[in-house]
PDB file of C-alpha atoms and ligand atoms in Angstrom:
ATOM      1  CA  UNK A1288      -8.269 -14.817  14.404  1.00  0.00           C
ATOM      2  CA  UNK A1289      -7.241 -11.311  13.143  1.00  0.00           C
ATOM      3  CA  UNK A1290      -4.649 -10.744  10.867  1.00  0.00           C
ATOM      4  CA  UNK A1291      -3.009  -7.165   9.242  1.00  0.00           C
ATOM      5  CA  UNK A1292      -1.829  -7.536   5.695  1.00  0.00           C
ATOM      6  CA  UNK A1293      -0.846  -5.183   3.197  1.00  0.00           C
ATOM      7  CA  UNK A1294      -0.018  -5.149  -0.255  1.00  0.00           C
ATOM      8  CA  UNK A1295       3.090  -2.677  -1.637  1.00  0.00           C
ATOM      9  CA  UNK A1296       5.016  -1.777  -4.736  1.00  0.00           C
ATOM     10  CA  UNK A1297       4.989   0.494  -7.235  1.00  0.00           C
ATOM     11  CA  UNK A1298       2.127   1.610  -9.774  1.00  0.00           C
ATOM     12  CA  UNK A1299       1.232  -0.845 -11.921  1.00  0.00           C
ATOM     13  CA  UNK A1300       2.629  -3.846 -10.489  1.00  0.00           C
ATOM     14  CA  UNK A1301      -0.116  -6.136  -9.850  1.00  0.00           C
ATOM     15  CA  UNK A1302      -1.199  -5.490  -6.254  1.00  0.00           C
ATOM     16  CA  UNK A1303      -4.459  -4.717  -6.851  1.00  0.00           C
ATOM     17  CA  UNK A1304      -4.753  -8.114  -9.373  1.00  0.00           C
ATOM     18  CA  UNK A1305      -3.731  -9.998  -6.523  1.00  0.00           C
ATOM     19  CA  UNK A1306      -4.998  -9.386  -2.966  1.00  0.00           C
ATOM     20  CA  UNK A1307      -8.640  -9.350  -5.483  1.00  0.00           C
ATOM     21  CA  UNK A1308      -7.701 -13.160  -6.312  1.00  0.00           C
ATOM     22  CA  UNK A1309      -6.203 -13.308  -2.599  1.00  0.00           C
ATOM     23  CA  UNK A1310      -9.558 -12.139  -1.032  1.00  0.00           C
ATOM     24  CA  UNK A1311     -11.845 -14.522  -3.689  1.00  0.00           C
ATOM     25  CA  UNK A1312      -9.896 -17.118  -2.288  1.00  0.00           C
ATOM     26  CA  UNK A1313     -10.259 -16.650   1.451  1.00  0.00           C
ATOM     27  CA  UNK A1314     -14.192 -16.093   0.927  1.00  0.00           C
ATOM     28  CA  UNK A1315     -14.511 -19.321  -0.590  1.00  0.00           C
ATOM     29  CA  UNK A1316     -13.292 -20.745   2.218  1.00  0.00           C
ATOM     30  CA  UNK A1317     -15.694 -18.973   4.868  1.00  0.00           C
ATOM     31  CA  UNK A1318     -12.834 -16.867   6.555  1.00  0.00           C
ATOM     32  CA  UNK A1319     -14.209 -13.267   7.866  1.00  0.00           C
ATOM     33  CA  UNK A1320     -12.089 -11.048   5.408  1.00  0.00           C
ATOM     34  CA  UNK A1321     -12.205  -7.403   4.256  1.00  0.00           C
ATOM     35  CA  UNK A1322     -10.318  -5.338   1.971  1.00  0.00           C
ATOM     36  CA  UNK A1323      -9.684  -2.196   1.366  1.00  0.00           C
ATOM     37  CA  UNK A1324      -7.167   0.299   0.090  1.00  0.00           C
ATOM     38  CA  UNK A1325      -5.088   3.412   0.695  1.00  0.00           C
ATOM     39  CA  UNK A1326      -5.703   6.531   0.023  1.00  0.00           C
ATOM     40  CA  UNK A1327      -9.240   6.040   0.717  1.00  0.00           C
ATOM     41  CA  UNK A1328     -11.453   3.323   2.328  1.00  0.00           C
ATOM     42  CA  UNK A1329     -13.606   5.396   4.365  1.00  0.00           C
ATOM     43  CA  UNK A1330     -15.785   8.972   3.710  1.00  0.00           C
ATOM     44  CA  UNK A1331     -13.349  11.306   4.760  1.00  0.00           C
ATOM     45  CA  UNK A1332     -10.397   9.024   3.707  1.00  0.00           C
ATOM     46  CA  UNK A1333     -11.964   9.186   0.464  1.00  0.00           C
ATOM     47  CA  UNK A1334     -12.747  12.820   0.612  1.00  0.00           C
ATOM     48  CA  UNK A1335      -8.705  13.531   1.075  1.00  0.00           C
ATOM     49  CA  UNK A1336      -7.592  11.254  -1.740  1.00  0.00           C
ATOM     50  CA  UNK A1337      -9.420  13.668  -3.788  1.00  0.00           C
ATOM     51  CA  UNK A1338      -7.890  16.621  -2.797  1.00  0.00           C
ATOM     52  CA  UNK A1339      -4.161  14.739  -2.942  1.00  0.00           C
ATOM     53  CA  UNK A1340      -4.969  13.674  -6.412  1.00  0.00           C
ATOM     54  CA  UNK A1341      -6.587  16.693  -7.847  1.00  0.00           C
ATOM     55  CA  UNK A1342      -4.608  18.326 -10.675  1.00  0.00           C
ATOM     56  CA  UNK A1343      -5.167  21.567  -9.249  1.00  0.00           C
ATOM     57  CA  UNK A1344      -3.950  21.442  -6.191  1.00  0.00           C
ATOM     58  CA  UNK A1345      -0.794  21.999  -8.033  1.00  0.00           C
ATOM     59  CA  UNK A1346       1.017  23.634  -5.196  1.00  0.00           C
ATOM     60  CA  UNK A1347       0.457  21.510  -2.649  1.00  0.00           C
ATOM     61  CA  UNK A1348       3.221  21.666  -0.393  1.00  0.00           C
ATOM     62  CA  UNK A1349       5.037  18.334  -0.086  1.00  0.00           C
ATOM     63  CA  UNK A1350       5.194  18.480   4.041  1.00  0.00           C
ATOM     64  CA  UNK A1351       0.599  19.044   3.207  1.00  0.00           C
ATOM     65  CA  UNK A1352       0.822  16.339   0.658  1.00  0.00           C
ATOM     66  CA  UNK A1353       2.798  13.620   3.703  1.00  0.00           C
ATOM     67  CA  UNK A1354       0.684  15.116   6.525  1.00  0.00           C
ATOM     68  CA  UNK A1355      -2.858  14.769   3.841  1.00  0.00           C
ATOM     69  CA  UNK A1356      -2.274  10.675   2.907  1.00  0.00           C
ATOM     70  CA  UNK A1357      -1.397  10.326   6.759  1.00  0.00           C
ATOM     71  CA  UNK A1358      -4.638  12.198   7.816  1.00  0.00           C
ATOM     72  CA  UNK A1359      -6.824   9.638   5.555  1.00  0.00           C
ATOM     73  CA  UNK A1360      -4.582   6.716   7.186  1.00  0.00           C
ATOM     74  CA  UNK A1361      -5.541   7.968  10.219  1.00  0.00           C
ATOM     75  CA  UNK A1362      -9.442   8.099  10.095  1.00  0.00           C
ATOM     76  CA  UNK A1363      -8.996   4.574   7.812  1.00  0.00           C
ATOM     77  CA  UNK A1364      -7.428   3.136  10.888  1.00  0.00           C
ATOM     78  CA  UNK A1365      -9.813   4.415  13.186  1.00  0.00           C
ATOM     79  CA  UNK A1366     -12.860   4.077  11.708  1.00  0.00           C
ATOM     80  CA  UNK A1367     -12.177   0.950   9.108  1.00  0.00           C
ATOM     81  CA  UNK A1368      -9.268  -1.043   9.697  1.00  0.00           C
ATOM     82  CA  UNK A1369      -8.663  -1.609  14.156  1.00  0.00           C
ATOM     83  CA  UNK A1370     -12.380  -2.108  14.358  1.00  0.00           C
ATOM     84  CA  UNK A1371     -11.948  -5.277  11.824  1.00  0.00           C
ATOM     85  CA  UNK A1372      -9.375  -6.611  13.515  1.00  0.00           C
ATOM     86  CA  UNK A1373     -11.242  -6.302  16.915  1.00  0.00           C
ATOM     87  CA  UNK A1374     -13.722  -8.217  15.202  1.00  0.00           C
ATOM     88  CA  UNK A1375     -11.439 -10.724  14.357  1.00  0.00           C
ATOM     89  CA  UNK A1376     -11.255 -10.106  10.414  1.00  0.00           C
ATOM     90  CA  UNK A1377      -8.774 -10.721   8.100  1.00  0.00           C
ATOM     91  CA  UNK A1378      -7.918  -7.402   6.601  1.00  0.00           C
ATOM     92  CA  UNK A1379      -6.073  -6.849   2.966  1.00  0.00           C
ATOM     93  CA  UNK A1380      -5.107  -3.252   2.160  1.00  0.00           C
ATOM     94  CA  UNK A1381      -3.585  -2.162  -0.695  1.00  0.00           C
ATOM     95  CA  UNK A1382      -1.063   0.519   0.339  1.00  0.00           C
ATOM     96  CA  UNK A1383       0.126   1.296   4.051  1.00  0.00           C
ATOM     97  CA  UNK A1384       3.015   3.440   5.314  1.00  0.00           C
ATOM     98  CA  UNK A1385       5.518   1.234   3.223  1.00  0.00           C
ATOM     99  CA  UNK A1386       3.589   4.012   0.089  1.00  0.00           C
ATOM    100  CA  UNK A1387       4.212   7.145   2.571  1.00  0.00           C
ATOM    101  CA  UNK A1388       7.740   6.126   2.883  1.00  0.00           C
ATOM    102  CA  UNK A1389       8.734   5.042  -1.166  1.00  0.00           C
ATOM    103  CA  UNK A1390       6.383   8.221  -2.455  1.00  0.00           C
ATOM    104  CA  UNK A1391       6.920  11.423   0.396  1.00  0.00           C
ATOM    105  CA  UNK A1392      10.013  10.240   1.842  1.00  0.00           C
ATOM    106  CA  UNK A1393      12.336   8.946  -1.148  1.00  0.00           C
ATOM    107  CA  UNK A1394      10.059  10.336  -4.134  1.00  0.00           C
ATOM    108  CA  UNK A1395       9.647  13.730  -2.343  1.00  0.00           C
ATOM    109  CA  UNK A1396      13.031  13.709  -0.675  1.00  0.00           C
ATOM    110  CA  UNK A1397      11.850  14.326   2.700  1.00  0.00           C
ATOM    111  CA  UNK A1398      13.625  12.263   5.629  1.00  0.00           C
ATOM    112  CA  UNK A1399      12.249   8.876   6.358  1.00  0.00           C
ATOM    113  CA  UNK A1400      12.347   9.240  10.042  1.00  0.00           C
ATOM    114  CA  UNK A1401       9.839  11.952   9.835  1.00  0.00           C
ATOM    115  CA  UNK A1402       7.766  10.381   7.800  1.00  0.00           C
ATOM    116  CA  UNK A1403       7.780   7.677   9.942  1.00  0.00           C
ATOM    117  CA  UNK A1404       7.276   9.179  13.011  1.00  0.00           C
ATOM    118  CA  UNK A1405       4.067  11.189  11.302  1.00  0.00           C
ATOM    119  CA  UNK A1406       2.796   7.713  10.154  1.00  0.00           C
ATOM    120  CA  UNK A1407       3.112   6.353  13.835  1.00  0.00           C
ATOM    121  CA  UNK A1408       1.054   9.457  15.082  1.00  0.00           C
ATOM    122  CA  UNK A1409      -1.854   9.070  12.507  1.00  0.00           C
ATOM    123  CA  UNK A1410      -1.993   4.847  13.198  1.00  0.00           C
ATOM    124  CA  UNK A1411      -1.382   4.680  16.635  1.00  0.00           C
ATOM    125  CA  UNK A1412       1.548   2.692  15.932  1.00  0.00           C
ATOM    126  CA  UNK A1413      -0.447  -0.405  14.241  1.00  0.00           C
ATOM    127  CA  UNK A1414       1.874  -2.129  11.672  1.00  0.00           C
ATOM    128  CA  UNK A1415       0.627  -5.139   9.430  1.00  0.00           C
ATOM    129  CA  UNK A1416       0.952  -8.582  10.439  1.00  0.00           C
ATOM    130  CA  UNK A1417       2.408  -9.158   6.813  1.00  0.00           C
ATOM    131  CA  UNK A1418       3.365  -6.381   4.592  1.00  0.00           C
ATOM    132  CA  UNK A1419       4.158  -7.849   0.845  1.00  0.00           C
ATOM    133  CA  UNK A1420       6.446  -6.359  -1.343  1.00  0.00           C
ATOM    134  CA  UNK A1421       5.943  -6.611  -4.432  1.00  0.00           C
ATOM    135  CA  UNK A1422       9.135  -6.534  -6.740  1.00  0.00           C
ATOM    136  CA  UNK A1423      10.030  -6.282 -10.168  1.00  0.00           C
ATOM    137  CA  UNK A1424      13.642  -5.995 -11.223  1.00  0.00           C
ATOM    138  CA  UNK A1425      12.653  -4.308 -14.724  1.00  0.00           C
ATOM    139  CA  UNK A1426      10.730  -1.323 -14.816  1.00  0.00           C
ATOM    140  CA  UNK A1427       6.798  -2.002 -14.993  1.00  0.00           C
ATOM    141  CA  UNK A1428       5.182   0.016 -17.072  1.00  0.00           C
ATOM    142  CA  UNK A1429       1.918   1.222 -15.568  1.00  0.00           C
ATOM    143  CA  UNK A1430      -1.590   1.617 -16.639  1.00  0.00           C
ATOM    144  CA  UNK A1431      -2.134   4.987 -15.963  1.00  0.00           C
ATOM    145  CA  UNK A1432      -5.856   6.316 -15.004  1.00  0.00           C
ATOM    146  CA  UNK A1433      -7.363   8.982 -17.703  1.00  0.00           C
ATOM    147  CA  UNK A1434      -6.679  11.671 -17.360  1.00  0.00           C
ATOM    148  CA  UNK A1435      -3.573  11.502 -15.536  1.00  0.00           C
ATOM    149  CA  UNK A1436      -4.003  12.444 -11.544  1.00  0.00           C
ATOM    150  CA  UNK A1437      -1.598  14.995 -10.108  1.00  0.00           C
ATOM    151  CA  UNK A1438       0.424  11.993  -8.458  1.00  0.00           C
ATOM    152  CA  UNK A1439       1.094  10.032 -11.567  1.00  0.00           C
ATOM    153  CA  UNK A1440       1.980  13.055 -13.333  1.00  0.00           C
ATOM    154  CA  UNK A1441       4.913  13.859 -10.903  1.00  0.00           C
ATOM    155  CA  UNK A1442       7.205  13.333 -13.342  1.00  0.00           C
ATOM    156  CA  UNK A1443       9.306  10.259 -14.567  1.00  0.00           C
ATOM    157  CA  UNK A1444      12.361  11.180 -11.532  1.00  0.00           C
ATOM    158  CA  UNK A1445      10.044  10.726  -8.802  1.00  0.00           C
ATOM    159  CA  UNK A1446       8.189   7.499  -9.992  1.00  0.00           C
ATOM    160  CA  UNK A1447      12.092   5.821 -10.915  1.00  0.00           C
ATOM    161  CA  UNK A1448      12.903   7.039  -7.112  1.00  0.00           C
ATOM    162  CA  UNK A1449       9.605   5.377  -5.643  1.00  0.00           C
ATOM    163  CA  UNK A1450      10.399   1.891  -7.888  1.00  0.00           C
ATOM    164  CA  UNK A1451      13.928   2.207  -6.558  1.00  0.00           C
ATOM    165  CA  UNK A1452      13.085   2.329  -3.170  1.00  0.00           C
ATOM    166  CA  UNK A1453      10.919  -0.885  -3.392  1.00  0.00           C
ATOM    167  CA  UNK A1454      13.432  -2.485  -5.358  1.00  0.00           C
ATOM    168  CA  UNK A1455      16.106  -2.393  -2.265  1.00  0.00           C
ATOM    169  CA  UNK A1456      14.054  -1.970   0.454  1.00  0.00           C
ATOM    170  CA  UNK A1457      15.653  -4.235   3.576  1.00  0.00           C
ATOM    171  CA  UNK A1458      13.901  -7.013   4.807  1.00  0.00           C
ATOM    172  CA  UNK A1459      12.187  -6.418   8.466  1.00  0.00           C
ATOM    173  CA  UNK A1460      10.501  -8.888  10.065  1.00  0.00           C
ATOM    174  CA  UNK A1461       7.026  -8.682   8.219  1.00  0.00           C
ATOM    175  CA  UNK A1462       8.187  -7.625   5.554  1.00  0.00           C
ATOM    176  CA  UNK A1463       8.012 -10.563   2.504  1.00  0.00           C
ATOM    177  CA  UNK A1464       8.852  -9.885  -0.727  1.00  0.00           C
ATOM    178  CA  UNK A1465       6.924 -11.310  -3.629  1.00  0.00           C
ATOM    179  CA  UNK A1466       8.845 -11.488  -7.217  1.00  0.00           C
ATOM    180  CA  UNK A1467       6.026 -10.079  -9.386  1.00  0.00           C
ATOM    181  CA  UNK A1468       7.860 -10.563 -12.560  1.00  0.00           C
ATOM    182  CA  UNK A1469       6.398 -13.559 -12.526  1.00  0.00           C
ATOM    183  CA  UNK A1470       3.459 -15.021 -13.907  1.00  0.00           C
ATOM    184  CA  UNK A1471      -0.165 -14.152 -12.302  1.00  0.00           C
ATOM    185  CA  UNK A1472      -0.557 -17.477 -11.057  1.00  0.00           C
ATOM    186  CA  UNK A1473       3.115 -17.912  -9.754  1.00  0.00           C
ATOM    187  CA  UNK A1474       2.863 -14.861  -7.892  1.00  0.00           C
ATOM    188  CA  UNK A1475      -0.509 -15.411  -6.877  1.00  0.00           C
ATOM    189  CA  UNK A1476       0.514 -19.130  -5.575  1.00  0.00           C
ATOM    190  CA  UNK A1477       3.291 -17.195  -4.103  1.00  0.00           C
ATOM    191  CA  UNK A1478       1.532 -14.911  -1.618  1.00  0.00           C
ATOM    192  CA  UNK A1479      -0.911 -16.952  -1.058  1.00  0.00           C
ATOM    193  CA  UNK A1480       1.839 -20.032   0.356  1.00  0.00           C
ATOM    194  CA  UNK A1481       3.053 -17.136   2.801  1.00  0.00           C
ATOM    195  CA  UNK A1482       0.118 -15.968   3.621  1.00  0.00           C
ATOM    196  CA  UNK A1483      -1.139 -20.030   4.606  1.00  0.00           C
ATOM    197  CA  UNK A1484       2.020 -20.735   6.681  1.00  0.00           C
ATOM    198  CA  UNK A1485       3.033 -16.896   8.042  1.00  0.00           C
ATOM    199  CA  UNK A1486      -0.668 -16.055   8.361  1.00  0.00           C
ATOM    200  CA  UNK A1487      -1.682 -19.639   9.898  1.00  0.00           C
ATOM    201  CA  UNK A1488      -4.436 -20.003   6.860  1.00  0.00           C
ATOM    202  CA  UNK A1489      -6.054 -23.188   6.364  1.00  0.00           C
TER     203      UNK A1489
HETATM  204  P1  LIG B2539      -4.089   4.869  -6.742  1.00  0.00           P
HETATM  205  O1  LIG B2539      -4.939   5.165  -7.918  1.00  0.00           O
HETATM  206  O2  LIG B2539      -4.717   4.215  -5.566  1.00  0.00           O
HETATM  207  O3  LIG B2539      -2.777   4.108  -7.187  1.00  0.00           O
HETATM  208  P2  LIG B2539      -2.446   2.564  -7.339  1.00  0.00           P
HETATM  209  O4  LIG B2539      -3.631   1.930  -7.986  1.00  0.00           O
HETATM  210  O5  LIG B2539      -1.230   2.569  -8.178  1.00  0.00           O
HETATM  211  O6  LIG B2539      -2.168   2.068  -5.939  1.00  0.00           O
HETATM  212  O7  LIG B2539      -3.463   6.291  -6.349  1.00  0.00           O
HETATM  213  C1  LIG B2539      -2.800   6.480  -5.232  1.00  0.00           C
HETATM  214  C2  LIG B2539      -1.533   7.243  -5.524  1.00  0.00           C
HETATM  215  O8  LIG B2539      -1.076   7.741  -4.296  1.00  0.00           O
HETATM  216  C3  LIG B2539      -0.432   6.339  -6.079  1.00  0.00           C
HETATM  217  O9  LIG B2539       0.268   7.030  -7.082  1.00  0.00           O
HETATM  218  C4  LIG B2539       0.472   6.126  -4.906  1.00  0.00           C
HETATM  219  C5  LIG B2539       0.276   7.355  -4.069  1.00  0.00           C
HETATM  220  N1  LIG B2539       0.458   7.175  -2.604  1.00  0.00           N
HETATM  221  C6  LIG B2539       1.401   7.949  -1.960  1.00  0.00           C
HETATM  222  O10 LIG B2539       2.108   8.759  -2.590  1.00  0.00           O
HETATM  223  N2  LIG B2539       1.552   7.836  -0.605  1.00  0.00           N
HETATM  224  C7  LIG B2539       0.789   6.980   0.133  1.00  0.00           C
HETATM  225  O11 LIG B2539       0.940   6.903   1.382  1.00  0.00           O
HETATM  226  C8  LIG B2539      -0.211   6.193  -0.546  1.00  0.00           C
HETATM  227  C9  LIG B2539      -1.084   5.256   0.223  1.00  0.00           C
HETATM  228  C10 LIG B2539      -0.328   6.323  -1.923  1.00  0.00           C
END
């Protein structure tokens, strides 16, 4: 049985903690499951991320920078994630087009139906089984890579717009929101219980 999940919300909030303790969890008990992230996961997915977060490419063009993290979604897609779910794999990604949108469309201002519509092009329309939100009514504070890439040091405007945009985004049907205020093992417990009964997870 295949099954799409992603993990979203803003930098620093604990995705990353999570889908690792989600994924420990699944292996122990024998389920086929890979995980991966975004942007990245393959070569050339990989090979983009760099040039997005390089600190000098500092005039990228915003309309390059949405078309650039959809390019590496693409070949990820292609290459890493619809073959694992052919093979019947579980598949946890950190980051999907739930980033695009909070980062290029409300960070960067640009409208959402484009970057939609780009996002649709580069994944062939595949959209996650589950998508988790991750939310966090005060402002997390995040741990920041050294030295700082060229996205986390778009300014303190565009990261407020991004954590605003996850804090009311409206609920679609795969879209479940996780309260990550919470402690590590509440929230953990948390996904996990969705992804058992949502998912169909023994
Ligand atoms: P990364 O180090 O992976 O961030 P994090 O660990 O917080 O997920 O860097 C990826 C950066 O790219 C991060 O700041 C979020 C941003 N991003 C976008 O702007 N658009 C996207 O579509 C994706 C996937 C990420």
């Amino acid at each position: 049985m295949s099954l799409f999940v992603t993990f979203e919300g803003a930098d620093g909030i604990g995705k990353s903690t999570i889908c690792s303790l989600i994924y420990e969890e699944l292996k122990k008990r024998s389920l086929k499951v890979m995980r991966t992230r975004e942007p990245g996961g393959t070569k050339i997915s990989e090979a983009i991320r760099d040039i997005i977060l390089d600190n000098d490419n500092k005039e990228m063009d915003i309309r390059c920078e949405a078309l650039l993290y959809a390019a590496s979604r693409a070949q990820h897609v292609y290459e890493k994630i619809r073959p694992a779910l052919n093979d019947g794999y579980i598949v946890l990604c950190e980051r999907y087009v739930l980033s695009s949108i909070a980062y290029q469309a409300y960070g960067r201002d640009q409208r959402q139906e484009d970057i939609f519509a780009i996002n649709d092009y580069a994944t062939g329309g595949l959209k996650p089984d589950i998508n988790f939100i991750f939310q966090n009514k005060e402002d997390t504070h995040r741990r920041k890579s050294t030295p700082l890439d060229r996205l986390e040091k778009a300014g303190d405007a565009f990261h407020e717009k991004v954590r605003e945009y996850y804090r009311n985004i409206e609920k679609e049907d795969n879209y479940y929101f996780i309260d990550a205020s919470q402690s590590i093992e509440k929230v953990y417990e948390d996904t996990l219980k969705i992804l058992e009964s949502i998912g169909g997870l023994k």
